[in-house]
């Protein structure tokens, strides 16, 4: 489906446009693009779950393995009422490119259940999570497809899922899933990995982006796990956090705020609103926050937060995408014209999957690293890949997103071509 000016309206079709865009800068065999046009496999099921009152309810659930040429597929499981097949396929597509940008030996996948997890009891949530694993047991596996947490799933959910899978295969199988509690084979450093990754990317690009911590004002949308850790680390290095939001509202204080104190308040009352700041703080609608004066805007909530409706009014010079797909392709065009640098999701939030990869490696080896080793290994992956993306951006005179897709597509294409393309078979 396309809009009035011929642009695709479905999230998945929009995502695939990035592929065509990156291919223009590489000499890629058409076989490669053909293979990447559709997911390898997508499974949609109905989970029938016993509720606490004795009734049974059905939930739509999905898993998509997009491409596994570079290794087993990897991607989170999301619990959200809006989860649908288009979204799951898109997120799996993005994971394929994210794993390639970070040069991890993985393909991409994603899963989800259409559910409002807040409306279930803990026992119902456990039964639903175990039902998911029963339905997808033949689809996932430590050498096949390795899930992880995403929105509204957490380490306890991952622990239930690993336990259910282990019971089904008759042996402990921690490497089937990452993001587990530490006591069940989780990795140190996973909790803050995504936020830390974004922090490392921004710090590495400081001189390229002409940023000085003490003069840089930052707004973060979606003060959950990712935004909190990113804000905490940037604040610790002297950056000024001036705006934070969640699903219930936003706070904006040009004099700056302490993200640790705001999180303490949010944990106590469930929202950033009313948090203690310097007294110059204003409360506002969370969409309004995106349009306030700042130097760096960090969307870390949902897809499509910045669209052609609000992109014209963004005042930030840099946008770092910590959520997946927060900037739409139409918004990208506007931001590029306005010289706003967008650090793309497939680079900026790749710290999470990188430490998930470390968890999988440790589970398979049965040997666990200390937190310093995790931090060091994360930095030694994300910093050089950030430099690679920045160099491609300059070499090809493209925006950072195109550069990241060029880097990823080149790697995926080499792997697909290594199985032989038309040129090999016809010469
Ligand atoms: P989370 O559930 O911990 O936090 C999400 C936050 O966004 C919550 O505070 C929620 O209130 C807020 N929110 C929802 N709608 C909002 C809106 N319209 N305006 C402002 N705030 C809103 O989730 P998270 O783990 O921090 O993930 C955030 C984003 O980062 C998601 O898009 C996720 O897919 C992406 N991501 C997460 C990881 C990870 O490791 N957690 C890795 C890669 C990408």
mmCIF file of N, CA, C and O and ligand atoms in Angstrom, residues 78 80 91 95 98 110 149-153 190-195 220-228 244-250 263 266 270-272 285-287 289-290 299-303 305 321-326 345 348-353 356, ligand 1:
data_model
loop_
_atom_site.group_PDB
_atom_site.id
_atom_site.type_symbol
_atom_site.label_atom_id
_atom_site.label_comp_id
_atom_site.label_asym_id
_atom_site.label_seq_id
_atom_site.Cartn_x
_atom_site.Cartn_y
_atom_site.Cartn_z
ATOM 1 N N UNK A 78 8.443 -9.177 22.250
ATOM 2 C CA UNK A 78 7.735 -7.993 22.750
ATOM 3 C C UNK A 78 6.330 -8.374 23.188
ATOM 4 O O UNK A 78 5.646 -9.105 22.477
ATOM 5 N N UNK A 80 2.938 -6.483 23.743
ATOM 6 C CA UNK A 80 2.288 -5.170 23.592
ATOM 7 C C UNK A 80 0.986 -5.379 22.815
ATOM 8 O O UNK A 80 0.955 -6.194 21.892
ATOM 9 N N UNK A 91 10.833 -5.583 12.662
ATOM 10 C CA UNK A 91 11.835 -5.624 13.732
ATOM 11 C C UNK A 91 12.875 -6.714 13.448
ATOM 12 O O UNK A 91 14.064 -6.556 13.739
ATOM 13 N N UNK A 95 16.847 -6.256 12.990
ATOM 14 C CA UNK A 95 17.817 -7.052 13.762
ATOM 15 C C UNK A 95 18.877 -7.651 12.845
ATOM 16 O O UNK A 95 20.044 -7.756 13.220
ATOM 17 N N UNK A 98 21.202 -4.899 12.223
ATOM 18 C CA UNK A 98 21.903 -4.491 13.446
ATOM 19 C C UNK A 98 23.028 -5.479 13.777
ATOM 20 O O UNK A 98 24.145 -5.079 14.107
ATOM 21 N N UNK A 110 12.659 -11.693 15.391
ATOM 22 C CA UNK A 110 11.875 -10.968 16.402
ATOM 23 C C UNK A 110 10.613 -11.752 16.688
ATOM 24 O O UNK A 110 10.152 -12.538 15.847
ATOM 25 N N UNK A 149 14.778 -10.258 25.751
ATOM 26 C CA UNK A 149 13.678 -9.364 26.132
ATOM 27 C C UNK A 149 13.492 -8.219 25.149
ATOM 28 O O UNK A 149 14.423 -7.845 24.428
ATOM 29 N N UNK A 150 12.302 -7.672 25.125
ATOM 30 C CA UNK A 150 12.023 -6.431 24.389
ATOM 31 C C UNK A 150 10.995 -5.689 25.244
ATOM 32 O O UNK A 150 10.895 -5.937 26.453
ATOM 33 N N UNK A 151 10.191 -4.845 24.639
ATOM 34 C CA UNK A 151 9.279 -4.045 25.453
ATOM 35 C C UNK A 151 8.317 -4.925 26.250
ATOM 36 O O UNK A 151 7.693 -5.832 25.708
ATOM 37 N N UNK A 152 8.214 -4.615 27.534
ATOM 38 C CA UNK A 152 7.309 -5.283 28.485
ATOM 39 C C UNK A 152 7.620 -6.763 28.677
ATOM 40 O O UNK A 152 6.764 -7.524 29.119
ATOM 41 N N UNK A 153 8.844 -7.187 28.337
ATOM 42 C CA UNK A 153 9.323 -8.497 28.802
ATOM 43 C C UNK A 153 10.620 -8.216 29.556
ATOM 44 O O UNK A 153 11.309 -7.244 29.264
ATOM 45 N N UNK A 190 24.353 -6.884 31.254
ATOM 46 C CA UNK A 190 23.273 -6.890 30.253
ATOM 47 C C UNK A 190 22.242 -5.808 30.544
ATOM 48 O O UNK A 190 21.684 -5.198 29.635
ATOM 49 N N UNK A 191 22.003 -5.582 31.856
ATOM 50 C CA UNK A 191 20.970 -4.640 32.281
ATOM 51 C C UNK A 191 21.159 -3.248 31.621
ATOM 52 O O UNK A 191 20.207 -2.672 31.111
ATOM 53 N N UNK A 192 22.396 -2.761 31.621
ATOM 54 C CA UNK A 192 22.603 -1.403 31.097
ATOM 55 C C UNK A 192 23.264 -1.395 29.712
ATOM 56 O O UNK A 192 23.704 -0.348 29.231
ATOM 57 N N UNK A 193 23.333 -2.578 29.062
ATOM 58 C CA UNK A 193 24.134 -2.691 27.830
ATOM 59 C C UNK A 193 23.661 -1.766 26.710
ATOM 60 O O UNK A 193 24.483 -1.145 26.028
ATOM 61 N N UNK A 194 22.341 -1.660 26.523
ATOM 62 C CA UNK A 194 21.847 -0.867 25.388
ATOM 63 C C UNK A 194 22.125 0.624 25.631
ATOM 64 O O UNK A 194 22.638 1.319 24.749
ATOM 65 N N UNK A 195 21.799 1.075 26.843
ATOM 66 C CA UNK A 195 22.053 2.482 27.182
ATOM 67 C C UNK A 195 23.551 2.780 27.134
ATOM 68 O O UNK A 195 23.973 3.829 26.634
ATOM 69 N N UNK A 220 15.638 13.121 26.525
ATOM 70 C CA UNK A 220 15.388 11.704 26.230
ATOM 71 C C UNK A 220 13.894 11.423 26.307
ATOM 72 O O UNK A 220 13.230 11.806 27.285
ATOM 73 N N UNK A 221 13.380 10.744 25.297
ATOM 74 C CA UNK A 221 11.962 10.348 25.287
ATOM 75 C C UNK A 221 11.869 8.884 25.711
ATOM 76 O O UNK A 221 12.556 8.028 25.146
ATOM 77 N N UNK A 222 11.009 8.582 26.720
ATOM 78 C CA UNK A 222 10.811 7.179 27.105
ATOM 79 C C UNK A 222 11.774 6.767 28.195
ATOM 80 O O UNK A 222 12.725 6.018 27.943
ATOM 81 N N UNK A 223 11.521 7.254 29.437
ATOM 82 C CA UNK A 223 12.497 7.038 30.516
ATOM 83 C C UNK A 223 12.316 5.645 31.120
ATOM 84 O O UNK A 223 11.876 5.487 32.250
ATOM 85 N N UNK A 224 12.679 4.622 30.331
ATOM 86 C CA UNK A 224 12.671 3.233 30.809
ATOM 87 C C UNK A 224 14.096 2.750 30.950
ATOM 88 O O UNK A 224 15.016 3.547 31.192
ATOM 89 N N UNK A 225 14.304 1.458 30.741
ATOM 90 C CA UNK A 225 15.638 0.876 30.948
ATOM 91 C C UNK A 225 16.703 1.567 30.089
ATOM 92 O O UNK A 225 17.739 2.006 30.598
ATOM 93 N N UNK A 226 16.454 1.662 28.788
ATOM 94 C CA UNK A 226 17.474 2.156 27.863
ATOM 95 C C UNK A 226 17.801 3.626 28.146
ATOM 96 O O UNK A 226 18.968 4.002 28.305
ATOM 97 N N UNK A 227 16.748 4.450 28.203
ATOM 98 C CA UNK A 227 16.967 5.891 28.391
ATOM 99 C C UNK A 227 17.611 6.172 29.743
ATOM 100 O O UNK A 227 18.489 7.043 29.858
ATOM 101 N N UNK A 228 17.192 5.429 30.765
ATOM 102 C CA UNK A 228 17.735 5.690 32.101
ATOM 103 C C UNK A 228 19.254 5.489 32.130
ATOM 104 O O UNK A 228 20.006 6.353 32.589
ATOM 105 N N UNK A 244 12.922 14.719 30.125
ATOM 106 C CA UNK A 244 12.675 13.276 30.194
ATOM 107 C C UNK A 244 11.168 13.051 30.080
ATOM 108 O O UNK A 244 10.380 13.887 30.541
ATOM 109 N N UNK A 245 10.784 11.914 29.503
ATOM 110 C CA UNK A 245 9.345 11.643 29.408
ATOM 111 C C UNK A 245 9.069 10.159 29.578
ATOM 112 O O UNK A 245 9.977 9.330 29.493
ATOM 113 N N UNK A 246 7.798 9.843 29.818
ATOM 114 C CA UNK A 246 7.337 8.462 29.777
ATOM 115 C C UNK A 246 5.932 8.478 29.196
ATOM 116 O O UNK A 246 5.469 9.533 28.712
ATOM 117 N N UNK A 247 5.231 7.350 29.265
ATOM 118 C CA UNK A 247 3.930 7.304 28.597
ATOM 119 C C UNK A 247 2.909 8.239 29.262
ATOM 120 O O UNK A 247 1.904 8.577 28.659
ATOM 121 N N UNK A 248 3.199 8.706 30.472
ATOM 122 C CA UNK A 248 2.224 9.534 31.187
ATOM 123 C C UNK A 248 2.502 11.033 31.103
ATOM 124 O O UNK A 248 1.677 11.839 31.531
ATOM 125 N N UNK A 249 3.667 11.431 30.599
ATOM 126 C CA UNK A 249 3.947 12.861 30.501
ATOM 127 C C UNK A 249 5.437 13.122 30.421
ATOM 128 O O UNK A 249 6.237 12.193 30.275
ATOM 129 N N UNK A 250 5.794 14.434 30.518
ATOM 130 C CA UNK A 250 7.193 14.815 30.345
ATOM 131 C C UNK A 250 7.572 15.931 31.308
ATOM 132 O O UNK A 250 6.717 16.702 31.754
ATOM 133 N N UNK A 263 14.679 8.894 38.406
ATOM 134 C CA UNK A 263 14.324 7.465 38.384
ATOM 135 C C UNK A 263 13.832 6.999 39.752
ATOM 136 O O UNK A 263 12.895 6.213 39.857
ATOM 137 N N UNK A 266 10.370 8.050 39.829
ATOM 138 C CA UNK A 266 9.528 7.245 38.917
ATOM 139 C C UNK A 266 9.252 5.854 39.514
ATOM 140 O O UNK A 266 8.156 5.322 39.399
ATOM 141 N N UNK A 270 5.617 5.859 39.647
ATOM 142 C CA UNK A 270 5.235 5.317 38.334
ATOM 143 C C UNK A 270 5.355 6.270 37.169
ATOM 144 O O UNK A 270 5.018 5.915 36.046
ATOM 145 N N UNK A 271 5.823 7.494 37.407
ATOM 146 C CA UNK A 271 6.002 8.442 36.281
ATOM 147 C C UNK A 271 7.095 9.458 36.613
ATOM 148 O O UNK A 271 7.407 9.693 37.787
ATOM 149 N N UNK A 272 7.639 10.063 35.551
ATOM 150 C CA UNK A 272 8.647 11.127 35.754
ATOM 151 C C UNK A 272 7.975 12.413 36.243
ATOM 152 O O UNK A 272 8.630 13.271 36.834
ATOM 153 N N UNK A 285 3.159 17.706 27.798
ATOM 154 C CA UNK A 285 2.768 16.509 27.073
ATOM 155 C C UNK A 285 4.048 15.855 26.520
ATOM 156 O O UNK A 285 4.975 16.557 26.112
ATOM 157 N N UNK A 286 4.076 14.508 26.458
ATOM 158 C CA UNK A 286 5.329 13.877 26.014
ATOM 159 C C UNK A 286 5.683 14.185 24.549
ATOM 160 O O UNK A 286 6.857 14.213 24.186
ATOM 161 N N UNK A 287 4.686 14.476 23.703
ATOM 162 C CA UNK A 287 4.998 14.831 22.304
ATOM 163 C C UNK A 287 5.604 16.228 22.201
ATOM 164 O O UNK A 287 6.443 16.498 21.351
ATOM 165 N N UNK A 289 7.574 17.566 24.318
ATOM 166 C CA UNK A 289 8.982 17.532 24.763
ATOM 167 C C UNK A 289 9.939 17.392 23.584
ATOM 168 O O UNK A 289 11.032 17.968 23.582
ATOM 169 N N UNK A 290 9.507 16.629 22.559
ATOM 170 C CA UNK A 290 10.389 16.381 21.407
ATOM 171 C C UNK A 290 10.763 17.678 20.685
ATOM 172 O O UNK A 290 11.769 17.726 19.980
ATOM 173 N N UNK A 299 15.302 9.634 21.185
ATOM 174 C CA UNK A 299 14.036 8.903 21.311
ATOM 175 C C UNK A 299 14.317 7.463 21.746
ATOM 176 O O UNK A 299 15.060 6.746 21.075
ATOM 177 N N UNK A 300 13.724 7.059 22.874
ATOM 178 C CA UNK A 300 13.999 5.720 23.417
ATOM 179 C C UNK A 300 12.696 5.068 23.885
ATOM 180 O O UNK A 300 12.662 4.410 24.924
ATOM 181 N N UNK A 301 11.611 5.295 23.109
ATOM 182 C CA UNK A 301 10.331 4.687 23.506
ATOM 183 C C UNK A 301 9.837 3.736 22.426
ATOM 184 O O UNK A 301 10.083 2.526 22.497
ATOM 185 N N UNK A 302 9.171 4.266 21.419
ATOM 186 C CA UNK A 302 8.500 3.428 20.419
ATOM 187 C C UNK A 302 8.941 3.820 19.005
ATOM 188 O O UNK A 302 9.586 4.821 18.800
ATOM 189 N N UNK A 303 8.460 3.008 18.028
ATOM 190 C CA UNK A 303 8.662 3.362 16.616
ATOM 191 C C UNK A 303 7.865 4.632 16.284
ATOM 192 O O UNK A 303 6.891 4.950 16.948
ATOM 193 N N UNK A 305 8.184 7.915 16.352
ATOM 194 C CA UNK A 305 7.978 9.062 17.248
ATOM 195 C C UNK A 305 8.203 10.369 16.498
ATOM 196 O O UNK A 305 7.579 11.387 16.789
ATOM 197 N N UNK A 321 18.981 7.568 17.834
ATOM 198 C CA UNK A 321 17.827 6.659 17.925
ATOM 199 C C UNK A 321 18.149 5.482 18.840
ATOM 200 O O UNK A 321 18.832 4.538 18.425
ATOM 201 N N UNK A 322 17.628 5.521 20.066
ATOM 202 C CA UNK A 322 17.827 4.372 20.955
ATOM 203 C C UNK A 322 16.651 3.396 20.869
ATOM 204 O O UNK A 322 16.805 2.217 21.145
ATOM 205 N N UNK A 323 15.462 3.884 20.511
ATOM 206 C CA UNK A 323 14.355 2.964 20.199
ATOM 207 C C UNK A 323 14.616 2.402 18.807
ATOM 208 O O UNK A 323 15.495 2.876 18.086
ATOM 209 N N UNK A 324 13.854 1.391 18.425
ATOM 210 C CA UNK A 324 13.937 0.882 17.066
ATOM 211 C C UNK A 324 12.967 1.673 16.192
ATOM 212 O O UNK A 324 11.784 1.783 16.518
ATOM 213 N N UNK A 325 13.489 2.236 15.111
ATOM 214 C CA UNK A 325 12.638 2.916 14.126
ATOM 215 C C UNK A 325 11.864 4.116 14.620
ATOM 216 O O UNK A 325 10.729 4.323 14.197
ATOM 217 N N UNK A 326 12.434 4.986 15.484
ATOM 218 C CA UNK A 326 11.654 6.150 15.934
ATOM 219 C C UNK A 326 11.530 7.254 14.889
ATOM 220 O O UNK A 326 10.647 8.088 15.009
ATOM 221 N N UNK A 345 19.362 3.736 14.679
ATOM 222 C CA UNK A 345 19.095 2.677 15.652
ATOM 223 C C UNK A 345 19.994 1.452 15.496
ATOM 224 O O UNK A 345 20.483 0.906 16.481
ATOM 225 N N UNK A 348 23.163 2.730 17.094
ATOM 226 C CA UNK A 348 23.077 3.339 18.425
ATOM 227 C C UNK A 348 22.606 2.359 19.498
ATOM 228 O O UNK A 348 23.088 2.397 20.628
ATOM 229 N N UNK A 349 21.660 1.467 19.155
ATOM 230 C CA UNK A 349 21.172 0.568 20.215
ATOM 231 C C UNK A 349 21.711 -0.857 20.088
ATOM 232 O O UNK A 349 21.172 -1.784 20.702
ATOM 233 N N UNK A 350 22.824 -1.008 19.347
ATOM 234 C CA UNK A 350 23.362 -2.354 19.137
ATOM 235 C C UNK A 350 24.121 -2.891 20.359
ATOM 236 O O UNK A 350 24.530 -4.057 20.370
ATOM 237 N N UNK A 351 24.287 -2.072 21.397
ATOM 238 C CA UNK A 351 24.969 -2.543 22.610
ATOM 239 C C UNK A 351 24.207 -3.676 23.282
ATOM 240 O O UNK A 351 24.809 -4.588 23.867
ATOM 241 N N UNK A 352 22.879 -3.648 23.187
ATOM 242 C CA UNK A 352 22.055 -4.682 23.833
ATOM 243 C C UNK A 352 22.298 -6.049 23.220
ATOM 244 O O UNK A 352 22.598 -7.022 23.934
ATOM 245 N N UNK A 353 22.217 -6.128 21.906
ATOM 246 C CA UNK A 353 22.405 -7.439 21.270
ATOM 247 C C UNK A 353 23.864 -7.884 21.381
ATOM 248 O O UNK A 353 24.151 -9.083 21.454
ATOM 249 N N UNK A 356 24.067 -9.440 24.692
ATOM 250 C CA UNK A 356 23.313 -10.699 24.580
ATOM 251 C C UNK A 356 24.181 -11.770 23.922
ATOM 252 O O UNK A 356 24.173 -12.938 24.318
HETATM 253 P P1 LIG B 1 11.017 0.083 28.764
HETATM 254 O O1 LIG B 1 9.724 -0.614 28.718
HETATM 255 O O2 LIG B 1 11.944 -0.130 29.910
HETATM 256 O O3 LIG B 1 10.819 1.662 28.631
HETATM 257 C C1 LIG B 1 10.002 2.245 27.678
HETATM 258 C C2 LIG B 1 9.585 3.592 28.223
HETATM 259 O O4 LIG B 1 8.932 4.329 27.193
HETATM 260 C C3 LIG B 1 8.624 3.529 29.406
HETATM 261 O O5 LIG B 1 9.073 4.395 30.428
HETATM 262 C C4 LIG B 1 7.297 4.046 28.811
HETATM 263 O O6 LIG B 1 6.510 4.710 29.789
HETATM 264 C C5 LIG B 1 7.832 5.011 27.786
HETATM 265 N N1 LIG B 1 6.889 5.388 26.735
HETATM 266 C C6 LIG B 1 5.977 4.632 26.060
HETATM 267 N N2 LIG B 1 5.309 5.395 25.176
HETATM 268 C C7 LIG B 1 5.800 6.647 25.289
HETATM 269 C C8 LIG B 1 5.529 7.893 24.643
HETATM 270 N N3 LIG B 1 4.594 7.989 23.697
HETATM 271 N N4 LIG B 1 6.259 8.995 25.007
HETATM 272 C C9 LIG B 1 7.200 8.912 25.946
HETATM 273 N N5 LIG B 1 7.491 7.766 26.599
HETATM 274 C C10 LIG B 1 6.806 6.655 26.264
HETATM 275 O O7 LIG B 1 11.731 -0.278 27.360
HETATM 276 P P2 LIG B 1 13.276 -0.233 27.012
HETATM 277 O O8 LIG B 1 13.857 -1.573 27.245
HETATM 278 O O9 LIG B 1 13.899 0.973 27.631
HETATM 279 O O10 LIG B 1 13.209 -0.049 25.425
HETATM 280 C C11 LIG B 1 12.933 1.216 24.849
HETATM 281 C C12 LIG B 1 13.107 1.136 23.358
HETATM 282 O O11 LIG B 1 14.422 0.684 23.043
HETATM 283 C C13 LIG B 1 12.157 0.153 22.635
HETATM 284 O O12 LIG B 1 11.836 0.704 21.376
HETATM 285 C C14 LIG B 1 13.007 -1.086 22.432
HETATM 286 O O13 LIG B 1 12.583 -1.837 21.324
HETATM 287 C C15 LIG B 1 14.349 -0.442 22.173
HETATM 288 N N6 LIG B 1 15.477 -1.332 22.468
HETATM 289 C C16 LIG B 1 15.615 -1.860 23.706
HETATM 290 C C17 LIG B 1 16.703 -2.693 23.966
HETATM 291 C C18 LIG B 1 16.946 -3.256 25.337
HETATM 292 O O14 LIG B 1 17.979 -3.893 25.534
HETATM 293 N N7 LIG B 1 16.074 -3.015 26.302
HETATM 294 C C19 LIG B 1 17.610 -2.998 22.946
HETATM 295 C C20 LIG B 1 17.432 -2.408 21.684
HETATM 296 C C21 LIG B 1 16.353 -1.567 21.460
#
